[in-house]
Structure formats: structure tokens, C-alpha cells
GROMACS .gro file of C-alpha atoms in nm:
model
  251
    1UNK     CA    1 -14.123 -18.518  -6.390
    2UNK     CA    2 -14.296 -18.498  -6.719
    3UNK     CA    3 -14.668 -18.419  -6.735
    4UNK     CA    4 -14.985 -18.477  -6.950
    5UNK     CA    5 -15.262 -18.288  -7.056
    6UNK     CA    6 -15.622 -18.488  -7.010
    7UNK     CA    7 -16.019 -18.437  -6.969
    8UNK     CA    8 -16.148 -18.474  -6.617
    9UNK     CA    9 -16.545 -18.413  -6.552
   10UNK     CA   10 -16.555 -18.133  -6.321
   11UNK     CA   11 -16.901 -17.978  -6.139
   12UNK     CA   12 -17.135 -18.181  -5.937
   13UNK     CA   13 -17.246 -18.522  -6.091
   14UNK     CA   14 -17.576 -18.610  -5.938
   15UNK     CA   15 -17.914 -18.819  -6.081
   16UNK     CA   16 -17.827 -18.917  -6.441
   17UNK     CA   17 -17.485 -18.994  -6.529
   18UNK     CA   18 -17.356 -19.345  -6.388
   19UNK     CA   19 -17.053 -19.362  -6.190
   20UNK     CA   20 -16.856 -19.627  -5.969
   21UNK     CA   21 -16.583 -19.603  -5.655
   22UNK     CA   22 -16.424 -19.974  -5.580
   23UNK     CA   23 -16.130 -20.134  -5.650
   24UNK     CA   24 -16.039 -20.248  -5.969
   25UNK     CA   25 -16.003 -20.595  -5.917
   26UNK     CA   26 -16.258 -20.851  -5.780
   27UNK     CA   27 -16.008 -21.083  -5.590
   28UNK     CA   28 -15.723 -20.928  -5.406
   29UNK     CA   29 -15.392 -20.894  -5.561
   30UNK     CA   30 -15.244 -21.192  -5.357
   31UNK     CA   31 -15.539 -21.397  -5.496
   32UNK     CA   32 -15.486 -21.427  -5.873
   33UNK     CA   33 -15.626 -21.471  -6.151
   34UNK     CA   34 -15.694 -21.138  -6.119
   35UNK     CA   35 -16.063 -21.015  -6.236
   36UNK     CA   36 -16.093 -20.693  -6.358
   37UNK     CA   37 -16.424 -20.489  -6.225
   38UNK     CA   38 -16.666 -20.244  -6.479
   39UNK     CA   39 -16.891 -20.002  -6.378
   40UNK     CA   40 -17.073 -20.038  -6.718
   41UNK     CA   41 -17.417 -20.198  -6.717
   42UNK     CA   42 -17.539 -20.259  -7.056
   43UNK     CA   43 -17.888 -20.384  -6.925
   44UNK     CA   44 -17.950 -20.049  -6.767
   45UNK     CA   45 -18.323 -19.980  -6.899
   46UNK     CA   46 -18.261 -19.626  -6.825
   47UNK     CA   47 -17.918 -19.579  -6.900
   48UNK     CA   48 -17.737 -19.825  -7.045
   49UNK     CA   49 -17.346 -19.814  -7.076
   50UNK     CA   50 -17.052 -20.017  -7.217
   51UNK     CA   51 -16.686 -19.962  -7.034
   52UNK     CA   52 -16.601 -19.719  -7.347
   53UNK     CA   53 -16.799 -19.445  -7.179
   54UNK     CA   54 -16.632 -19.438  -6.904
   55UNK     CA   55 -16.317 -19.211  -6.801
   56UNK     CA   56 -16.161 -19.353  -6.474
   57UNK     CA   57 -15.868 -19.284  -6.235
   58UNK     CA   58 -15.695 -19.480  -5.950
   59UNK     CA   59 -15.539 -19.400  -5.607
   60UNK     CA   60 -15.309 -19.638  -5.415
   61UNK     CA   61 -15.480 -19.595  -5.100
   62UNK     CA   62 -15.853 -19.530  -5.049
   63UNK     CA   63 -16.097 -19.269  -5.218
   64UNK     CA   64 -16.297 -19.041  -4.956
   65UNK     CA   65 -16.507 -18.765  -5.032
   66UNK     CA   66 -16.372 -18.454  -4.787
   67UNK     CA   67 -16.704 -18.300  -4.778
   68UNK     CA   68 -16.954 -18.576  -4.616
   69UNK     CA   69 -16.991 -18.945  -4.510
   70UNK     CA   70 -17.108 -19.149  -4.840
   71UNK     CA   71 -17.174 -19.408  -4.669
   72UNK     CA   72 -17.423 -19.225  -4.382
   73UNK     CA   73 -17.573 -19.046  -4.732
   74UNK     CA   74 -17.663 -19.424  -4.845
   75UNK     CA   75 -17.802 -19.526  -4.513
   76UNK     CA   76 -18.033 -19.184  -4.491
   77UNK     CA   77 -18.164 -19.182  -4.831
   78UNK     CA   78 -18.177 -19.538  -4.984
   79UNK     CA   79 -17.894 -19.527  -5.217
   80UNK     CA   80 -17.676 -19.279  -5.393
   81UNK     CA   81 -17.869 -19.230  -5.682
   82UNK     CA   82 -17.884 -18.821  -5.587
   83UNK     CA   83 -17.533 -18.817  -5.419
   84UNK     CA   84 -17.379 -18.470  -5.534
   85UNK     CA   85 -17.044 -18.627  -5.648
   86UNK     CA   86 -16.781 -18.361  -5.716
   87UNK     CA   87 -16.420 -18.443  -5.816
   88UNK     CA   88 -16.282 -18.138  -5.627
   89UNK     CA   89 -16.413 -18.297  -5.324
   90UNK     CA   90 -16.251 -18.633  -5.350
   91UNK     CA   91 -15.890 -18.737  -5.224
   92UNK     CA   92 -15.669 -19.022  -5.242
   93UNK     CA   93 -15.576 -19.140  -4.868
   94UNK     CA   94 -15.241 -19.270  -5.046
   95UNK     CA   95 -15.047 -19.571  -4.868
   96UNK     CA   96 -14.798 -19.701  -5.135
   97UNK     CA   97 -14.427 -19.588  -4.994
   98UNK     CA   98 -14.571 -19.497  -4.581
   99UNK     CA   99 -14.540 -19.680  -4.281
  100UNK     CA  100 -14.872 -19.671  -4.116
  101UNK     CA  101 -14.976 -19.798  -3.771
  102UNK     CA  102 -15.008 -20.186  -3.770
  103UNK     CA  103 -15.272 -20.384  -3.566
  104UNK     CA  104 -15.619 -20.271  -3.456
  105UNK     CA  105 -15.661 -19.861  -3.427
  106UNK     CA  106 -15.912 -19.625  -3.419
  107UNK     CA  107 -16.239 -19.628  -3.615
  108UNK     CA  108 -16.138 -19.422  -3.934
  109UNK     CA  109 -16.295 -19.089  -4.001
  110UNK     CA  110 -16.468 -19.124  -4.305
  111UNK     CA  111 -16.421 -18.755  -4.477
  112UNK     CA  112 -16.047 -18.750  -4.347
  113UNK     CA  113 -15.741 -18.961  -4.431
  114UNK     CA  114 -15.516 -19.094  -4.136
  115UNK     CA  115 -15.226 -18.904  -3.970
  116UNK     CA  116 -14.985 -19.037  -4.146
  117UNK     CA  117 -15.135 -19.075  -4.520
  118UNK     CA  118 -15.118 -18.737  -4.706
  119UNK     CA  119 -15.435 -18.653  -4.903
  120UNK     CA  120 -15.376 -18.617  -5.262
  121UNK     CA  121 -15.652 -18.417  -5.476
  122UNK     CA  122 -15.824 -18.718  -5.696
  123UNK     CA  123 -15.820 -18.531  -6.012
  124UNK     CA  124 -15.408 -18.481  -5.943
  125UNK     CA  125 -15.361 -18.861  -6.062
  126UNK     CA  126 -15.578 -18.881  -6.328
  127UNK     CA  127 -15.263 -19.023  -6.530
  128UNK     CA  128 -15.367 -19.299  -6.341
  129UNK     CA  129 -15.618 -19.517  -6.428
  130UNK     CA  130 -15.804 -19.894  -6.489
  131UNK     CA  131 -15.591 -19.916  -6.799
  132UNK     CA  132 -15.242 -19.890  -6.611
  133UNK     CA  133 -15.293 -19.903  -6.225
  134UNK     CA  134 -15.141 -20.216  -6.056
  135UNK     CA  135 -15.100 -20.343  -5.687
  136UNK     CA  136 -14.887 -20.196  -5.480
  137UNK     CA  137 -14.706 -20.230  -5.092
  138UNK     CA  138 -14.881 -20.118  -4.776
  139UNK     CA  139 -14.636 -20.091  -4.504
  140UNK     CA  140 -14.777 -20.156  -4.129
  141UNK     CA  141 -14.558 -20.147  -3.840
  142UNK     CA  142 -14.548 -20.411  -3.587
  143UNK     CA  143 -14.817 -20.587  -3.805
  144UNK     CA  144 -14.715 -20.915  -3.774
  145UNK     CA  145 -14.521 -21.155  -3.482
  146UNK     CA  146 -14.190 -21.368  -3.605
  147UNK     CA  147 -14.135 -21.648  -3.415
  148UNK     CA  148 -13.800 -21.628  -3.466
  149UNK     CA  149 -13.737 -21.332  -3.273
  150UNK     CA  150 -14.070 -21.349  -3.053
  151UNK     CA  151 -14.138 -20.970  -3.131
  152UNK     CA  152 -14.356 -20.817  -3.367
  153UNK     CA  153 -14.210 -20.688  -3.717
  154UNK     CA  154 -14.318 -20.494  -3.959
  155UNK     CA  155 -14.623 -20.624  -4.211
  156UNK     CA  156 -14.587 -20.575  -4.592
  157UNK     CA  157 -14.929 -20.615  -4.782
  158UNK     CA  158 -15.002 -20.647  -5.118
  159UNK     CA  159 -15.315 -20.362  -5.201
  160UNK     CA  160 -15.520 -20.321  -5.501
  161UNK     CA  161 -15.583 -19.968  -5.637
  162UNK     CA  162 -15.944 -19.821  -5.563
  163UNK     CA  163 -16.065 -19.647  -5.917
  164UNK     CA  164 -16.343 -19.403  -5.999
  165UNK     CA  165 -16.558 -19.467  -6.313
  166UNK     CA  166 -16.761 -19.174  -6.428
  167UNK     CA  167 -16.959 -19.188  -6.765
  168UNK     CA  168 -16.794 -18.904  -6.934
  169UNK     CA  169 -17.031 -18.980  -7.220
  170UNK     CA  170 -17.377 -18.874  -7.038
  171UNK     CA  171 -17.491 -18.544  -7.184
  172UNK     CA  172 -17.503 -18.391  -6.829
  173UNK     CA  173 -17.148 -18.445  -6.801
  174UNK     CA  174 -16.885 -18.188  -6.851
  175UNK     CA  175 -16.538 -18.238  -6.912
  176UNK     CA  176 -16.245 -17.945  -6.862
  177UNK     CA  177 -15.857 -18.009  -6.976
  178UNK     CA  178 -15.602 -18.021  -6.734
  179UNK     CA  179 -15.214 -18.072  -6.704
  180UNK     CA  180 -15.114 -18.366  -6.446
  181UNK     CA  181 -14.821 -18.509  -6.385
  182UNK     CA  182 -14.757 -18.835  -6.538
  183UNK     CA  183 -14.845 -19.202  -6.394
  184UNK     CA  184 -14.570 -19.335  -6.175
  185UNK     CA  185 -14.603 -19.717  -6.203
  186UNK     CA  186 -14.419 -20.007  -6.021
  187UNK     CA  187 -14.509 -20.322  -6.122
  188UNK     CA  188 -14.457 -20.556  -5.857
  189UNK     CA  189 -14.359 -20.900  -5.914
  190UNK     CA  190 -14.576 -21.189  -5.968
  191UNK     CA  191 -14.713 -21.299  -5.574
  192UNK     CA  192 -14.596 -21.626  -5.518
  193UNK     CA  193 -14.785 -21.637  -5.219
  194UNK     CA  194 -15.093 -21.573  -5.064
  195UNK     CA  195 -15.277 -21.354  -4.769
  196UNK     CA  196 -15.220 -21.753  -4.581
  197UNK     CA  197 -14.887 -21.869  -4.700
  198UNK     CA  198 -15.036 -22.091  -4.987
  199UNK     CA  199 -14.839 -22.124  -5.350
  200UNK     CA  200 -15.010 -21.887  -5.598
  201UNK     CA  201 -15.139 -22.064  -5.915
  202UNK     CA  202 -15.383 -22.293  -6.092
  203UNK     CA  203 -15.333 -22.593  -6.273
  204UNK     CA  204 -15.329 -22.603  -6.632
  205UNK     CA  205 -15.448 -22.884  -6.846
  206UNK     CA  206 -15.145 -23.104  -6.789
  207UNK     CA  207 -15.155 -23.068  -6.421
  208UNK     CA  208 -14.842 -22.857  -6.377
  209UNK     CA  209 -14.887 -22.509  -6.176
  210UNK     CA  210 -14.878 -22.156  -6.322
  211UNK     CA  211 -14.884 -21.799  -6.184
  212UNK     CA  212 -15.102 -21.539  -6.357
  213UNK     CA  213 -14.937 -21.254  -6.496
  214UNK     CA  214 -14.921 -20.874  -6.325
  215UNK     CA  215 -15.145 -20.576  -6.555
  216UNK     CA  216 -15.027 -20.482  -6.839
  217UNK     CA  217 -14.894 -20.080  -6.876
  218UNK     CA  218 -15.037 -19.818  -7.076
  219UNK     CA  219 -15.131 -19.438  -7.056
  220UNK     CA  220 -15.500 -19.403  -7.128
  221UNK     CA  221 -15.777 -19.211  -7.051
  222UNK     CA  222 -16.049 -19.497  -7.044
  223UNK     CA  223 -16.164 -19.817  -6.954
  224UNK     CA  224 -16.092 -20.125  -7.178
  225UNK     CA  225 -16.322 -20.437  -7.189
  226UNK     CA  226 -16.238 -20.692  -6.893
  227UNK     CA  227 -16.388 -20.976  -6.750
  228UNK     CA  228 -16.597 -20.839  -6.443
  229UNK     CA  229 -16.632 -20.987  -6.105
  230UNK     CA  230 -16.678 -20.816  -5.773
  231UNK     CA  231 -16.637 -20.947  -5.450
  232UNK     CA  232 -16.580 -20.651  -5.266
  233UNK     CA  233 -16.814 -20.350  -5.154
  234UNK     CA  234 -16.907 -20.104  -5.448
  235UNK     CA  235 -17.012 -19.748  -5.447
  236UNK     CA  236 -17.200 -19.672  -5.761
  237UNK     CA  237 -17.459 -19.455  -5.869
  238UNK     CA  238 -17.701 -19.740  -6.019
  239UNK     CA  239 -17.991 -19.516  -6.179
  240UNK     CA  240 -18.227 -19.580  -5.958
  241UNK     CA  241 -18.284 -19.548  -5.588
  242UNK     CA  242 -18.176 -19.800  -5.338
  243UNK     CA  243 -17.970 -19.999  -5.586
  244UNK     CA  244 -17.604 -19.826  -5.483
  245UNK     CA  245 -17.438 -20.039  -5.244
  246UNK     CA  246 -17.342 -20.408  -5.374
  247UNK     CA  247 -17.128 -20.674  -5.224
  248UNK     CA  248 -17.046 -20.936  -5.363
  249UNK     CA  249 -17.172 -20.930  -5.679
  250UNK     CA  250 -17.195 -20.613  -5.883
  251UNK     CA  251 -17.456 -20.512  -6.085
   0.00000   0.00000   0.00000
């Protein structure tokens, strides 16, 4: 396996620099047209960003942070605005390629990935980011009943890669050089189907149906310009307290 040789911030980023944790698109990947999420707020009166000053990377599973609860750090001080992100802290729970336990389970332990998911240190795929990151499979056993054989099977889901944004650009950011091993990208092909069964599409002008098309591939370090939507929860240090936590919309 070939490797590459990229900037990563390290240290802790805490009260200045903007960052974001969510996944990259704001419709699932079994609900195109797929709408690509920015951390980037350009009416920021404090700090104001564009996607270009952002560095990001992606993990086909979910982000934690190994050393405390974000989400209990939210609750208790009104935001995340002083949350003492570090990248050496932060893990990908990966679930692209495992067969995890299917139905309802136990609550999940929010600095710790499940038994069967192997943490992978963050910074280890930052080949991987918004520019190149598509969905991927989530395996779940038993995770659906066939009629057919009036037993559960096994459940294969369609997941969309949760990214980090952090504003490499913000003077009290710093950035060290290292070696990871190069993005390892399957593009799946175009869902014909939905989370319900329903065909996949939209109708065009002359009333015919057409899918949207899967990401496009490239290796690079930063964001580029999407349209942005969210519709899913968002971690994000806003710039100002009690302004972290959107659903929904983003800021």
C-alpha cells in the first residue's frame, strides 16, 4: 500500500478556530440528490470562513473523542465553543467491511467504539476526506425478516461518511506533516432504491426519471465549494457560546 505525505493540525483546538464533526451529506446516501454539507460560515461577525480554509478528513463509521463525552460537554456548558478538541484524541468507530449486531442493543458508550468495530486513530485516514469520501456498506446481522424464509437475515445499509472540518487557516492553528497511507475508495453503485423500497430519482423536464450520480474521486487535502444542506445533527464549534449543536439546519 502506497502512502502520502499531508498537514494535519495537531495540539488542542479550543475558543478561536472554527471546526465541524457531521456527515458530509445532508440527505442520506439512499436519498439522492445528494447535498454536500460546509462547515464554513461566511457571515461569521467574528470569524468568518469560506470552505477553502478548511482541511477535513472522513471515517466510514462514526467520529468519537476517546477522552470525554462531547455531547455531556455541550449539555454542561452551553455549547462547544471552549471544547479542547485534539486530533490525537479522536477515532474512527469504522463499520465499512464488519458485521455488527443487528436490531436494538445496548446504549453506546460515547468515548468507546463497539466490540466489534476497531478504533482507527482519526489523523491515520487523513487521505480521506470531503473531496473523495463516498457511501459505503454497513453490515448488521439478523437486521431484517424475509418473508420468504420467515427468519431474520442479514441487513445491508447504505452509510454516509462522518467528516471533520477544522480551519487550518486560523492563526492559532498549527499544522505538522505526516506520512498516511493512501485513501482506499469503493464507489458503490448508483442506489436504485431507497431506506422504504421506493425507485431513486427525480423527474427531469420531460417527465422521464433519472438517478443522481455517486461523488466524484480525487486526493485532496481540502474542502471544495458545494451546495450545503443539513438535516442531520452537527457538532461545530460556532464562535460563540451556546450556538454548537444544530439539527436540521446548519448554521
Amino acid at each position: 500500500m502506497g502512502s502520502i505525505t499531508t498537514p494535519i493540525p495537531t495540539g488542542i483546538i479550543s475558543s478561536g478556530p472554527r471546526w465541524c464533526m457531521m456527515n458530509i451529506f445532508g440527505w442520506g446516501p439512499d436519498h439522492p440528490p445528494y447535498k454536500y454539507k460546509e462547515c464554513a460560515n461566511a457571515t461569521d461577525a467574528e470569524n468568518p470562513t469560506q470552505p477553502q480554509d478548511f482541511s477535513t478528513i472522513c471515517c466510514d463509521g462514526k467520529i468519537i473523542d476517546t477522552s470525554q463525552d462531547m455531547y455531556k460537554y455541550f449539555l454542561r456548558n452551553n455549547g462547544l465553543f471552549s471544547y479542547p478538541l485534539e486530533l490525537d484524541n479522536l477515532v474512527c468507530c469504522r463499520e465499512a467491511g464488519v458485521r455488527q449486531m443487528g436490531g436494538v442493543g445496548p446504549f453506546p458508550n460515547p468515548t468507546r467504539c463497539d466490540a466489534v468495530l476497531t478504533p482507527t486513530p482519526l489523523a491515520s485516514l487523513a487521505a480521506t476526506n470531503t473531496k473523495n469520501a463516498v457511501p459505503y456498506l454497513a453490515t448488521y446481522e439478523s437486521g431484517k425478516w424475509d418473508d420468504e424464509i420467515s427468519a431474520n437475515v442479514d441487513s445491508v445499509k447504505t452509510r454516509t461518511p462522518e467528516c471533520l472540518w477544522v480551519q487550518t487557516t486560523h492563526p492559532d492553528v498549527t499544522l505538522m506533516e505526516v506520512q498516511v497511507p493512501v485513501a482506499k475508495i469503493t464507489t458503490l453503485p448508483i442506489p436504485v432504491t431507497d431506506a422504504w423500497g421506493d425507485t431513486v430519482g427525480y423527474f427531469d423536464a420531460e417527465g422521464s426519471t433519472s438517478l443522481f450520480p455517486t461523488s466524484t474521486t480525487s486526493a485532496m487535502s481540502t474542502t471544495s465549494t458545494r451546495t450545503r444542506t443539513s438535516a442531520t445533527a452537527t457538532l461545530s464549534s460556532a464562535g460563540r457560546k451556546g450556538a454548537a449543536l444544530t439539527s436540521v439546519e446548519g448554521r
